[in-house]
Amino acid sequence: MSVKKFVIRGQKPLEGTVTISGSKNAALPILAATLLADGCCTLRNIPQLTDIMVMCEILSELGCSVTKPDGSSVMVDPTHLSRNAVPYQLAGRLRGSFLVMGPLLAKTGNASIALPGGCPIGTRPIDLHVKGLAALGADIRNTQGSVIARADRLYGAKIYLDFPSVGATENIMCAAVLAEGESFIENAAVEPEIVDLANFLCSMGAKITGAGTDTIKIKGVNCLVPTQYTIISDRIEAGTFLAAAAATGGCVTVKNILPDYLKPLTAKLTEMDLSLTVDEEAITIKGNGDPRSVDIKTLPFPGFPTDMQAQMTALLTISQGTGIVTETIFENRFMHAPELNRMGASIKVAGRSAVIEGKSSLSGAKVKATDLRAGAALVIAGLAARGDTEISDIYHIERGYDRLDEKLRTLGAQIIRITDN
Ligand code: UD1
C-alpha cells in the first residue's frame, strides 16, 4: 500500500488568488438525492476528492449509471437502479454514506445501509435520522451491522429534531419529498448546504419551503424530474485558505464564494485584527503577521462552524495572547492539539475546551493527520512554522480538499506531496 505525506517548508507568506471548489457537504447529499429523479441529473461544480469518489461508487453499486463528462461535473442516471444495499466495504469508507438512506427508501421502499461505525471525532449516532424516517412510516431495523428500512408508502408527518442535525435534516427532507401529504421538520438544521439540497430538490419538482429556517415544510409529490444543477462553493475550503493566509502573514483572495456563508468566520478574523475586504463573490485577507487571540465556540449555523475549529486553533497557536476554543458539536475534536504541540504550540485540552497560549512561532516537525480538518490544521501550522514539517496520513485531508497542495503552490507555498510505495 502506498503511503502519502506532505512535506512543507514554512514561513513563506501566501500571496495571490485561489478559486474555491464546490462544497463537499452540499455535493454529498445532492449526489445521494439524484436517486430520487426519474432520469439523468447533471451536477456541476463537483469537487475532486475521495469522499465524492466513494459516493459515486456507492451510486454505481446500487445500479446507477455515473459518468463524469469533465473534472467538475457528474451525471447520475438511476433508471436502472437494481440494488437496495450499501455494503460495509463502501459505507465504512464514508460517514456520509448514510445520506443514501432517505432517497433510496423514498424511491424504492427498501434500503439497507451498513453502519459506518465510530469516527475519530465522535460517536456520530444516527438516532435522529431513524426517528424521522420512522415518523414518515418506515419500518426500521438494525440487523447484522446494517440499518434496514422498509415502507410501501411514506406519509407526511411532523418531526421535531432534538438537535438540528445536518444529516438527519437532509435524510428526512429527501424521504419526505415523495411522501403522501405534508411534512414539517421542526428544529431543522439551517446550514447553507441544507438550502442547496432543497434548491436542488425543488429544481426536480419537489415542493419545499422554509429551508434555511428552523421549520421546513415539504409537500409530497408523485415523482421528480431530472435536472441540471450547480453546487454552491465550499465555505470550509475558503475558510481554510483564509486561515492559512493569516497564519503566514500573506495576502490572499478566495474567489467563487458566497461571502454571507462565511460570516461566522470573517467576524472572528476581523476580531483578530486581520484586514478583510469582502466583494460580491470574493474575500481578500491581508495578514498582519501578528493576529490577536480570540475565544471561539462552535455552534450550529449561523454559529461558528465546527469544521473550521481545528484550522482556527492552528492560527491561535501563533496569535498574540490566550484564546479559548470550546467545541460543542463533536465530543472528540481536539486530536490536532497534541500534534500542534509537537510543533511547539501550547494547547491544553480539558473536556470540551482548549486553552491556547499564543507563541511567536512554531517549528517544523513530523506530525500525523488524524482526521480531515485536523489535517488541514497541521498544513496551516506547517506553512507558518520555521523549518520543515512532514504530515503523514494525508488520505484524511484528501477526503475533503480538492487538490489542496496544488492550490497552495499557486499561492507560493513550498509544499510537496510524496508517495512512498
Ligand atoms: C455534517 C457535516 C460535517 C459537519 C457537521 C456539523 C456532511 C457530510 N458532514 O455532519 O462536516 O461537521 O455536519 O456541522 O455534511 N447527532 C445525533 N444523532 C443523530 C445525528 C447527529 O446525536 O442522529 C449529533 C452528532 O453526534 C453531533 C451533532 O448531532 O454531535 C451534529 O451532527 P450532524 O449535524 O448530524 O452532523 P453530520 O450531518 O454528521
CSV table of C-alpha atoms and ligand atoms in Angstrom, one decimal:
chain,number,residue,atom,x,y,z
A,1,MET,CA,0.0,0.0,0.0
A,2,SER,CA,1.3,3.5,-0.8
A,3,VAL,CA,1.8,6.0,2.0
A,4,LYS,CA,1.3,9.6,1.2
A,5,LYS,CA,2.6,12.6,3.0
A,6,PHE,CA,3.0,16.3,2.6
A,7,VAL,CA,6.3,18.0,3.2
A,8,ILE,CA,6.1,21.7,3.8
A,9,ARG,CA,8.8,24.3,4.1
A,10,GLY,CA,7.2,27.0,6.2
A,11,GLN,CA,7.4,30.8,6.7
A,12,LYS,CA,6.6,31.8,3.2
A,13,PRO,CA,3.7,34.3,3.1
A,14,LEU,CA,0.9,33.1,0.8
A,15,GLU,CA,0.1,35.6,-2.0
A,16,GLY,CA,-2.4,35.5,-4.8
A,17,THR,CA,-5.9,34.3,-5.7
A,18,VAL,CA,-7.4,30.9,-5.3
A,19,THR,CA,-10.6,29.6,-6.8
A,20,ILE,CA,-12.7,27.7,-4.3
A,21,SER,CA,-14.2,24.4,-5.4
A,22,GLY,CA,-17.7,23.1,-4.9
A,23,SER,CA,-18.9,22.2,-1.4
A,24,LYS,CA,-18.2,18.6,-0.3
A,25,ASN,CA,-21.0,18.8,2.2
A,26,ALA,CA,-23.5,20.0,-0.3
A,27,ALA,CA,-22.3,17.7,-3.1
A,28,LEU,CA,-22.7,14.5,-1.0
A,29,PRO,CA,-26.4,14.8,-0.1
A,30,ILE,CA,-27.2,16.1,-3.6
A,31,LEU,CA,-25.4,13.2,-5.2
A,32,ALA,CA,-27.4,10.9,-3.0
A,33,ALA,CA,-30.6,12.8,-3.9
A,34,THR,CA,-30.1,12.1,-7.6
A,35,LEU,CA,-31.6,8.6,-6.8
A,36,LEU,CA,-35.0,10.3,-6.5
A,37,ALA,CA,-35.1,11.5,-10.1
A,38,ASP,CA,-36.9,9.7,-12.9
A,39,GLY,CA,-33.9,10.1,-15.3
A,40,CYS,CA,-30.4,11.5,-15.5
A,41,CYS,CA,-29.3,14.6,-13.5
A,42,THR,CA,-26.2,16.6,-14.3
A,43,LEU,CA,-24.4,18.2,-11.4
A,44,ARG,CA,-21.8,20.9,-11.8
A,45,ASN,CA,-19.1,22.4,-9.6
A,46,ILE,CA,-18.5,19.0,-8.0
A,47,PRO,CA,-15.1,18.9,-6.1
A,48,GLN,CA,-12.5,16.3,-6.9
A,49,LEU,CA,-12.0,14.5,-3.7
A,50,THR,CA,-12.1,11.0,-2.2
A,51,ASP,CA,-15.4,11.3,-0.4
A,52,ILE,CA,-17.1,12.3,-3.7
A,53,MET,CA,-15.5,9.3,-5.5
A,54,VAL,CA,-16.8,7.0,-2.8
A,55,MET,CA,-20.3,8.4,-3.0
A,56,CYS,CA,-20.2,7.9,-6.8
A,57,GLU,CA,-19.0,4.3,-6.2
A,58,ILE,CA,-22.0,3.8,-3.9
A,59,LEU,CA,-24.4,5.1,-6.6
A,60,SER,CA,-22.8,2.7,-9.1
A,61,GLU,CA,-23.0,-0.2,-6.7
A,62,LEU,CA,-26.8,0.5,-6.5
A,63,GLY,CA,-27.1,0.2,-10.3
A,64,CYS,CA,-27.0,3.9,-11.3
A,65,SER,CA,-25.0,4.9,-14.3
A,66,VAL,CA,-22.5,7.5,-13.1
A,67,THR,CA,-20.4,9.4,-15.7
A,68,LYS,CA,-18.0,12.3,-15.4
A,69,PRO,CA,-18.1,14.4,-18.6
A,70,ASP,CA,-15.3,16.7,-17.2
A,71,GLY,CA,-13.3,17.2,-14.0
A,72,SER,CA,-16.1,19.1,-12.1
A,73,SER,CA,-19.3,17.6,-13.5
A,74,VAL,CA,-21.1,14.3,-12.7
A,75,MET,CA,-24.1,12.8,-14.4
A,76,VAL,CA,-26.1,10.3,-12.5
A,77,ASP,CA,-28.9,8.2,-14.0
A,78,PRO,CA,-30.8,6.0,-11.6
A,79,THR,CA,-33.1,4.5,-14.3
A,80,HIS,CA,-31.6,1.0,-13.8
A,81,LEU,CA,-31.4,1.1,-10.1
A,82,SER,CA,-31.1,-2.6,-9.3
A,83,ARG,CA,-29.9,-3.0,-5.7
A,84,ASN,CA,-31.0,-1.6,-2.3
A,85,ALA,CA,-28.0,-2.3,-0.2
A,86,VAL,CA,-24.8,-0.4,0.5
A,87,PRO,CA,-22.2,-2.9,1.8
A,88,TYR,CA,-19.8,-2.2,4.7
A,89,GLN,CA,-16.8,-2.1,2.3
A,90,LEU,CA,-18.3,1.1,0.8
A,91,ALA,CA,-20.4,2.5,3.7
A,92,GLY,CA,-17.4,2.1,6.0
A,93,ARG,CA,-15.3,4.5,3.9
A,94,LEU,CA,-17.6,7.5,4.3
A,95,ARG,CA,-19.8,8.7,7.1
A,96,GLY,CA,-21.9,10.5,4.5
A,97,SER,CA,-22.9,7.1,3.0
A,98,PHE,CA,-26.0,7.2,5.3
A,99,LEU,CA,-27.3,10.1,3.3
A,100,VAL,CA,-28.4,7.5,0.7
A,101,MET,CA,-30.9,6.1,3.1
A,102,GLY,CA,-33.7,8.7,2.7
A,103,PRO,CA,-33.6,8.9,-1.1
A,104,LEU,CA,-33.3,5.1,-1.6
A,105,LEU,CA,-36.1,4.4,0.8
A,106,ALA,CA,-38.4,7.0,-0.8
A,107,LYS,CA,-37.6,5.8,-4.3
A,108,THR,CA,-37.7,2.0,-3.8
A,109,GLY,CA,-39.4,1.4,-0.5
A,110,ASN,CA,-36.5,-0.6,0.7
A,111,ALA,CA,-33.0,0.4,1.8
A,112,SER,CA,-30.2,-1.4,3.7
A,113,ILE,CA,-27.1,0.7,4.6
A,114,ALA,CA,-24.2,-0.8,6.6
A,115,LEU,CA,-23.3,1.3,9.6
A,116,PRO,CA,-20.1,3.1,9.1
A,117,GLY,CA,-19.2,2.6,12.8
A,118,GLY,CA,-17.4,5.1,15.0
A,119,CYS,CA,-15.5,8.0,13.8
A,120,PRO,CA,-12.4,9.7,15.2
A,121,ILE,CA,-14.2,13.0,16.0
A,122,GLY,CA,-17.1,11.4,17.9
A,123,THR,CA,-19.6,8.6,18.1
A,124,ARG,CA,-21.9,10.2,15.5
A,125,PRO,CA,-25.1,8.4,16.1
A,126,ILE,CA,-28.0,8.2,13.6
A,127,ASP,CA,-30.9,8.1,16.0
A,128,LEU,CA,-32.4,11.4,14.7
A,129,HIS,CA,-32.3,10.1,11.1
A,130,VAL,CA,-34.0,6.9,12.2
A,131,LYS,CA,-36.7,8.6,14.3
A,132,GLY,CA,-37.5,11.0,11.4
A,133,LEU,CA,-37.8,8.2,8.8
A,134,ALA,CA,-39.9,6.1,11.3
A,135,ALA,CA,-42.3,9.1,11.8
A,136,LEU,CA,-42.8,9.1,8.0
A,137,GLY,CA,-44.0,5.4,8.3
A,138,ALA,CA,-40.8,3.4,7.7
A,139,ASP,CA,-40.2,0.2,9.5
A,140,ILE,CA,-36.6,0.4,10.6
A,141,ARG,CA,-34.4,-2.4,12.0
A,142,ASN,CA,-30.8,-2.7,12.9
A,143,THR,CA,-29.6,-6.2,11.7
A,144,GLN,CA,-26.1,-7.6,11.4
A,145,GLY,CA,-24.5,-4.2,11.3
A,146,SER,CA,-26.9,-2.7,8.8
A,147,VAL,CA,-29.9,-0.4,9.1
A,148,ILE,CA,-32.7,-1.8,7.1
A,149,ALA,CA,-35.7,0.4,6.3
A,150,ARG,CA,-38.9,-0.6,4.5
A,151,ALA,CA,-42.1,1.3,3.6
A,152,ASP,CA,-44.6,0.5,1.0
A,153,ARG,CA,-45.6,4.2,1.2
A,154,LEU,CA,-44.3,7.1,3.2
A,155,TYR,CA,-46.7,9.5,4.8
A,156,GLY,CA,-46.2,13.2,5.7
A,157,ALA,CA,-45.6,13.8,9.4
A,158,LYS,CA,-44.5,16.5,11.9
A,159,ILE,CA,-41.0,15.8,13.0
A,160,TYR,CA,-39.2,17.7,15.8
A,161,LEU,CA,-35.5,17.1,15.9
A,162,ASP,CA,-33.9,17.1,19.4
A,163,PHE,CA,-30.8,18.6,17.8
A,164,PRO,CA,-30.6,20.4,14.5
A,165,SER,CA,-28.6,17.6,12.8
A,166,VAL,CA,-27.5,18.4,9.3
A,167,GLY,CA,-27.5,14.8,8.1
A,168,ALA,CA,-30.9,14.0,9.7
A,169,THR,CA,-32.5,17.1,8.2
A,170,GLU,CA,-31.1,16.1,4.8
A,171,ASN,CA,-32.2,12.4,5.0
A,172,ILE,CA,-35.7,13.3,6.3
A,173,MET,CA,-36.2,16.0,3.7
A,174,CYS,CA,-35.2,13.6,0.9
A,175,ALA,CA,-37.6,11.0,2.1
A,176,ALA,CA,-40.5,13.4,2.6
A,177,VAL,CA,-40.4,14.8,-0.9
A,178,LEU,CA,-42.0,11.7,-2.3
A,179,ALA,CA,-44.3,11.0,0.8
A,180,GLU,CA,-48.0,11.3,0.6
A,181,GLY,CA,-49.1,14.6,2.2
A,182,GLU,CA,-47.3,17.3,4.1
A,183,SER,CA,-44.3,17.0,6.4
A,184,PHE,CA,-42.8,19.6,8.7
A,185,ILE,CA,-39.2,19.3,10.1
A,186,GLU,CA,-39.0,21.4,13.2
A,187,ASN,CA,-35.7,22.5,14.8
A,188,ALA,CA,-34.2,21.7,11.4
A,189,ALA,CA,-30.6,22.4,10.6
A,190,VAL,CA,-30.2,25.8,8.8
A,191,GLU,CA,-26.8,25.2,7.3
A,192,PRO,CA,-26.2,26.6,3.7
A,193,GLU,CA,-25.8,23.0,2.5
A,194,ILE,CA,-29.5,22.3,3.6
A,195,VAL,CA,-30.6,25.2,1.4
A,196,ASP,CA,-28.6,24.0,-1.5
A,197,LEU,CA,-30.1,20.5,-1.2
A,198,ALA,CA,-33.6,22.0,-1.0
A,199,ASN,CA,-32.9,24.1,-4.1
A,200,PHE,CA,-31.7,21.0,-6.0
A,201,LEU,CA,-34.8,19.0,-4.9
A,202,CYS,CA,-37.1,22.0,-5.9
A,203,SER,CA,-35.4,22.1,-9.3
A,204,MET,CA,-36.5,18.5,-9.7
A,205,GLY,CA,-40.1,19.5,-8.9
A,206,ALA,CA,-40.2,19.0,-5.1
A,207,LYS,CA,-42.3,21.3,-3.1
A,208,ILE,CA,-40.2,22.6,-0.2
A,209,THR,CA,-40.4,25.9,1.7
A,210,GLY,CA,-38.6,27.2,4.7
A,211,ALA,CA,-35.2,25.6,4.0
A,212,GLY,CA,-32.6,27.8,5.9
A,213,THR,CA,-35.1,28.4,8.7
A,214,ASP,CA,-35.8,26.1,11.6
A,215,THR,CA,-39.0,24.8,10.1
A,216,ILE,CA,-39.0,23.2,6.7
A,217,LYS,CA,-42.3,22.3,5.1
A,218,ILE,CA,-42.4,19.7,2.4
A,219,LYS,CA,-45.5,18.8,0.3
A,220,GLY,CA,-45.0,15.3,-1.1
A,221,VAL,CA,-45.2,14.9,-4.9
A,222,ASN,CA,-45.5,11.7,-7.0
A,223,CYS,CA,-42.3,11.9,-9.0
A,224,LEU,CA,-39.3,14.1,-9.5
A,225,VAL,CA,-37.9,15.0,-12.9
A,226,PRO,CA,-34.2,15.1,-14.0
A,227,THR,CA,-32.4,18.4,-13.7
A,228,GLN,CA,-29.1,20.2,-14.1
A,229,TYR,CA,-27.7,21.9,-11.0
A,230,THR,CA,-24.6,23.8,-9.9
A,231,ILE,CA,-23.5,23.1,-6.3
A,232,ILE,CA,-22.5,26.0,-4.0
A,233,SER,CA,-18.9,26.6,-3.2
A,234,ASP,CA,-17.2,25.1,-0.2
A,235,ARG,CA,-17.2,27.6,2.7
A,236,ILE,CA,-14.8,25.4,4.7
A,237,GLU,CA,-12.3,25.2,1.9
A,238,ALA,CA,-12.5,29.0,1.6
A,239,GLY,CA,-12.1,29.4,5.3
A,240,THR,CA,-9.1,27.1,5.4
A,241,PHE,CA,-7.3,29.3,2.8
A,242,LEU,CA,-8.2,32.5,4.8
A,243,ALA,CA,-6.8,31.0,7.9
A,244,ALA,CA,-3.6,29.8,6.1
A,245,ALA,CA,-3.1,33.3,4.6
A,246,ALA,CA,-3.5,34.9,8.1
A,247,ALA,CA,-1.1,32.3,9.6
A,248,THR,CA,1.6,33.2,7.1
A,249,GLY,CA,1.1,36.9,7.2
A,250,GLY,CA,0.2,36.8,3.5
A,251,CYS,CA,-2.5,38.4,1.3
A,252,VAL,CA,-4.9,36.0,-0.4
A,253,THR,CA,-8.2,36.4,-2.3
A,254,VAL,CA,-10.6,33.5,-2.2
A,255,LYS,CA,-13.0,33.7,-5.2
A,256,ASN,CA,-16.1,31.9,-6.4
A,257,ILE,CA,-17.6,32.0,-3.0
A,258,LEU,CA,-20.7,33.2,-1.2
A,259,PRO,CA,-19.3,35.6,1.5
A,260,ASP,CA,-22.5,35.6,3.5
A,261,TYR,CA,-22.0,31.9,4.4
A,262,LEU,CA,-18.5,32.8,5.7
A,263,LYS,CA,-19.7,35.5,8.2
A,264,PRO,CA,-19.2,33.4,11.3
A,265,LEU,CA,-15.6,33.0,10.3
A,266,THR,CA,-14.9,36.5,8.9
A,267,ALA,CA,-16.3,38.1,12.0
A,268,LYS,CA,-13.7,36.2,14.1
A,269,LEU,CA,-10.9,37.1,11.7
A,270,THR,CA,-11.8,40.7,11.9
A,271,GLU,CA,-11.9,40.4,15.7
A,272,MET,CA,-8.3,39.1,15.4
A,273,ASP,CA,-7.3,42.5,13.8
A,274,LEU,CA,-6.9,40.9,10.4
A,275,SER,CA,-7.9,43.1,7.4
A,276,LEU,CA,-10.7,41.7,5.2
A,277,THR,CA,-12.2,43.1,2.0
A,278,VAL,CA,-15.5,41.5,1.1
A,279,ASP,CA,-16.7,41.6,-2.5
A,280,GLU,CA,-19.7,40.0,-4.2
A,281,GLU,CA,-18.1,36.6,-4.8
A,282,ALA,CA,-14.7,37.0,-3.1
A,283,ILE,CA,-12.9,37.8,0.1
A,284,THR,CA,-9.4,39.2,0.4
A,285,ILE,CA,-7.5,38.8,3.6
A,286,LYS,CA,-4.3,40.6,4.5
A,287,GLY,CA,-2.3,39.1,7.3
A,288,ASN,CA,-0.6,41.5,9.7
A,289,GLY,CA,1.9,38.9,10.9
A,290,ASP,CA,0.6,39.3,14.5
A,291,PRO,CA,-3.0,38.4,14.8
A,292,ARG,CA,-4.8,38.9,18.2
A,293,SER,CA,-6.1,35.8,20.1
A,294,VAL,CA,-9.9,35.4,20.4
A,295,ASP,CA,-12.2,32.9,22.0
A,296,ILE,CA,-14.2,30.6,19.8
A,297,LYS,CA,-17.3,28.4,20.5
A,298,THR,CA,-18.5,26.0,17.8
A,299,LEU,CA,-22.3,26.0,17.2
A,300,PRO,CA,-24.8,25.0,14.5
A,301,PHE,CA,-25.0,27.6,11.7
A,302,PRO,CA,-25.0,30.6,11.9
A,303,GLY,CA,-22.7,30.0,14.8
A,304,PHE,CA,-19.0,29.3,14.3
A,305,PRO,CA,-18.6,26.0,12.2
A,306,THR,CA,-17.1,23.0,13.9
A,307,ASP,CA,-15.4,22.2,10.6
A,308,MET,CA,-13.3,25.4,11.0
A,309,GLN,CA,-12.3,24.8,14.6
A,310,ALA,CA,-9.1,22.9,14.0
A,311,GLN,CA,-7.8,25.4,11.4
A,312,MET,CA,-8.5,28.3,13.7
A,313,THR,CA,-6.9,26.5,16.6
A,314,ALA,CA,-3.7,26.3,14.5
A,315,LEU,CA,-3.9,30.1,13.8
A,316,LEU,CA,-4.4,30.8,17.5
A,317,THR,CA,-1.2,28.9,18.4
A,318,ILE,CA,0.7,31.8,16.7
A,319,SER,CA,-1.5,34.7,17.8
A,320,GLN,CA,-0.9,37.3,20.5
A,321,GLY,CA,-2.4,36.3,23.8
A,322,THR,CA,-4.5,33.4,25.1
A,323,GLY,CA,-7.6,32.0,23.3
A,324,ILE,CA,-10.1,29.5,24.5
A,325,VAL,CA,-11.8,27.2,21.9
A,326,THR,CA,-14.9,25.4,23.0
A,327,GLU,CA,-16.2,22.5,20.9
A,328,THR,CA,-19.9,21.9,21.4
A,329,ILE,CA,-20.8,19.8,18.3
A,330,PHE,CA,-18.5,16.8,18.5
A,331,GLU,CA,-17.1,15.2,21.6
A,332,ASN,CA,-13.6,14.3,20.4
A,333,ARG,CA,-12.5,17.0,18.1
A,334,PHE,CA,-9.1,18.1,19.6
A,335,MET,CA,-6.9,15.4,18.1
A,336,HIS,CA,-4.9,18.1,16.3
A,337,ALA,CA,-3.8,19.6,19.7
A,338,PRO,CA,-1.1,17.1,20.6
A,339,GLU,CA,0.2,17.2,17.1
A,340,LEU,CA,0.3,21.0,17.1
A,341,ASN,CA,2.1,20.8,20.5
A,342,ARG,CA,4.8,18.7,18.8
A,343,MET,CA,5.4,21.7,16.7
A,344,GLY,CA,5.9,23.9,19.8
A,345,ALA,CA,2.4,25.1,20.3
A,346,SER,CA,1.0,25.4,23.8
A,347,ILE,CA,-2.5,23.9,23.9
A,348,LYS,CA,-4.1,22.5,27.0
A,349,VAL,CA,-7.3,20.5,26.4
A,350,ALA,CA,-9.8,20.0,29.2
A,351,GLY,CA,-13.0,18.3,28.3
A,352,ARG,CA,-14.7,20.3,25.5
A,353,SER,CA,-12.4,23.3,25.7
A,354,ALA,CA,-8.8,24.0,24.7
A,355,VAL,CA,-6.8,26.8,26.1
A,356,ILE,CA,-4.2,28.1,23.5
A,357,GLU,CA,-1.4,30.3,24.6
A,358,GLY,CA,-0.1,32.1,21.5
A,359,LYS,CA,3.6,31.8,20.6
A,360,SER,CA,5.7,33.9,18.3
A,361,SER,CA,6.3,30.9,16.0
A,362,LEU,CA,6.1,27.2,15.7
A,363,SER,CA,8.9,24.8,14.5
A,364,GLY,CA,8.6,22.1,11.8
A,365,ALA,CA,8.1,18.5,13.0
A,366,LYS,CA,6.9,15.1,11.9
A,367,VAL,CA,3.1,15.0,12.6
A,368,LYS,CA,0.1,12.9,11.7
A,369,ALA,CA,-3.3,13.9,10.3
A,370,THR,CA,-5.9,12.2,12.5
A,371,ASP,CA,-9.0,13.4,10.7
A,372,LEU,CA,-9.9,15.7,7.8
A,373,ARG,CA,-9.9,19.1,9.5
A,374,ALA,CA,-7.2,18.2,12.0
A,375,GLY,CA,-5.0,17.5,8.9
A,376,ALA,CA,-5.9,20.9,7.4
A,377,ALA,CA,-4.8,22.5,10.8
A,378,LEU,CA,-1.4,20.8,10.5
A,379,VAL,CA,-1.0,22.1,7.0
A,380,ILE,CA,-1.7,25.7,8.2
A,381,ALA,CA,0.8,25.2,11.1
A,382,GLY,CA,3.4,23.8,8.7
A,383,LEU,CA,3.0,26.8,6.4
A,384,ALA,CA,3.6,29.1,9.3
A,385,ALA,CA,6.4,27.1,11.1
A,386,ARG,CA,10.1,27.5,10.9
A,387,GLY,CA,11.8,24.7,9.0
A,388,ASP,CA,10.2,21.6,7.5
A,389,THR,CA,7.0,19.8,8.6
A,390,GLU,CA,6.2,16.3,7.4
A,391,ILE,CA,2.5,15.4,7.7
A,392,SER,CA,1.6,11.7,7.3
A,393,ASP,CA,-1.8,10.0,6.8
A,394,ILE,CA,-2.8,12.8,4.4
A,395,TYR,CA,-5.5,10.5,3.0
A,396,HIS,CA,-7.7,12.2,5.6
A,397,ILE,CA,-7.0,15.6,4.0
A,398,GLU,CA,-7.7,14.3,0.5
A,399,ARG,CA,-11.1,13.0,1.6
A,400,GLY,CA,-12.3,16.6,1.7
A,401,TYR,CA,-9.9,19.1,0.0
A,402,ASP,CA,-9.8,19.4,-3.8
A,403,ARG,CA,-6.1,19.4,-4.8
A,404,LEU,CA,-5.0,21.3,-1.7
A,405,ASP,CA,-1.3,21.1,-2.3
A,406,GLU,CA,-1.7,22.2,-5.9
A,407,LYS,CA,-3.7,25.2,-4.9
A,408,LEU,CA,-1.3,26.2,-2.2
A,409,ARG,CA,1.6,26.0,-4.6
A,410,THR,CA,-0.1,28.5,-6.9
A,411,LEU,CA,-0.1,30.9,-3.8
A,412,GLY,CA,3.7,30.4,-3.4
A,413,ALA,CA,3.6,27.7,-0.7
A,414,GLN,CA,6.5,25.2,-0.6
A,415,ILE,CA,4.6,22.0,-0.2
A,416,ILE,CA,5.2,18.7,-1.9
A,417,ARG,CA,3.2,15.5,-1.9
A,418,ILE,CA,5.3,12.4,-1.5
A,419,THR,CA,4.1,8.8,-2.2
A,420,ASP,CA,6.2,6.0,-0.6
A,421,ASN,CA,5.4,2.6,-2.1
B,1,UD1,C1,-22.3,17.3,8.9
B,1,UD1,C2,-21.1,17.6,8.0
B,1,UD1,C3,-19.9,17.7,8.9
B,1,UD1,C4,-20.1,18.8,10.0
B,1,UD1,C5,-21.4,18.5,10.7
B,1,UD1,C6,-21.8,19.7,11.7
B,1,UD1,C7,-21.6,16.4,6.0
B,1,UD1,C8,-21.3,15.3,5.1
B,1,UD1,N1,-20.9,16.5,7.1
B,1,UD1,O1,-22.1,16.1,9.5
B,1,UD1,O2,-18.7,18.1,8.1
B,1,UD1,O3,-19.0,18.8,10.9
B,1,UD1,O4,-22.5,18.4,9.8
B,1,UD1,O5,-21.9,20.9,11.0
B,1,UD1,O6,-22.4,17.3,5.7
B,1,UD1,N2,-26.3,13.6,16.2
B,1,UD1,C9,-27.0,12.8,17.0
B,1,UD1,N3,-27.9,11.9,16.4
B,1,UD1,C10,-28.1,11.9,15.0
B,1,UD1,C11,-27.3,12.8,14.2
B,1,UD1,C12,-26.4,13.6,14.8
B,1,UD1,O7,-26.9,12.8,18.2
B,1,UD1,O8,-28.9,11.1,14.5
B,1,UD1,C13,-25.3,14.5,16.8
B,1,UD1,C14,-23.9,14.2,16.4
B,1,UD1,O9,-23.3,13.2,17.2
B,1,UD1,C15,-23.2,15.5,16.6
B,1,UD1,C16,-24.3,16.5,16.2
B,1,UD1,O10,-25.5,15.8,16.3
B,1,UD1,O11,-22.8,15.6,17.9
B,1,UD1,C17,-24.1,17.2,14.9
B,1,UD1,O12,-24.2,16.2,13.9
B,1,UD1,P1,-24.8,16.4,12.4
B,1,UD1,O13,-25.3,17.8,12.3
B,1,UD1,O14,-25.7,15.3,12.2
B,1,UD1,O15,-23.5,16.3,11.5
B,1,UD1,P2,-23.4,15.4,10.2
B,1,UD1,O16,-24.6,15.5,9.4
B,1,UD1,O17,-22.9,14.0,10.6
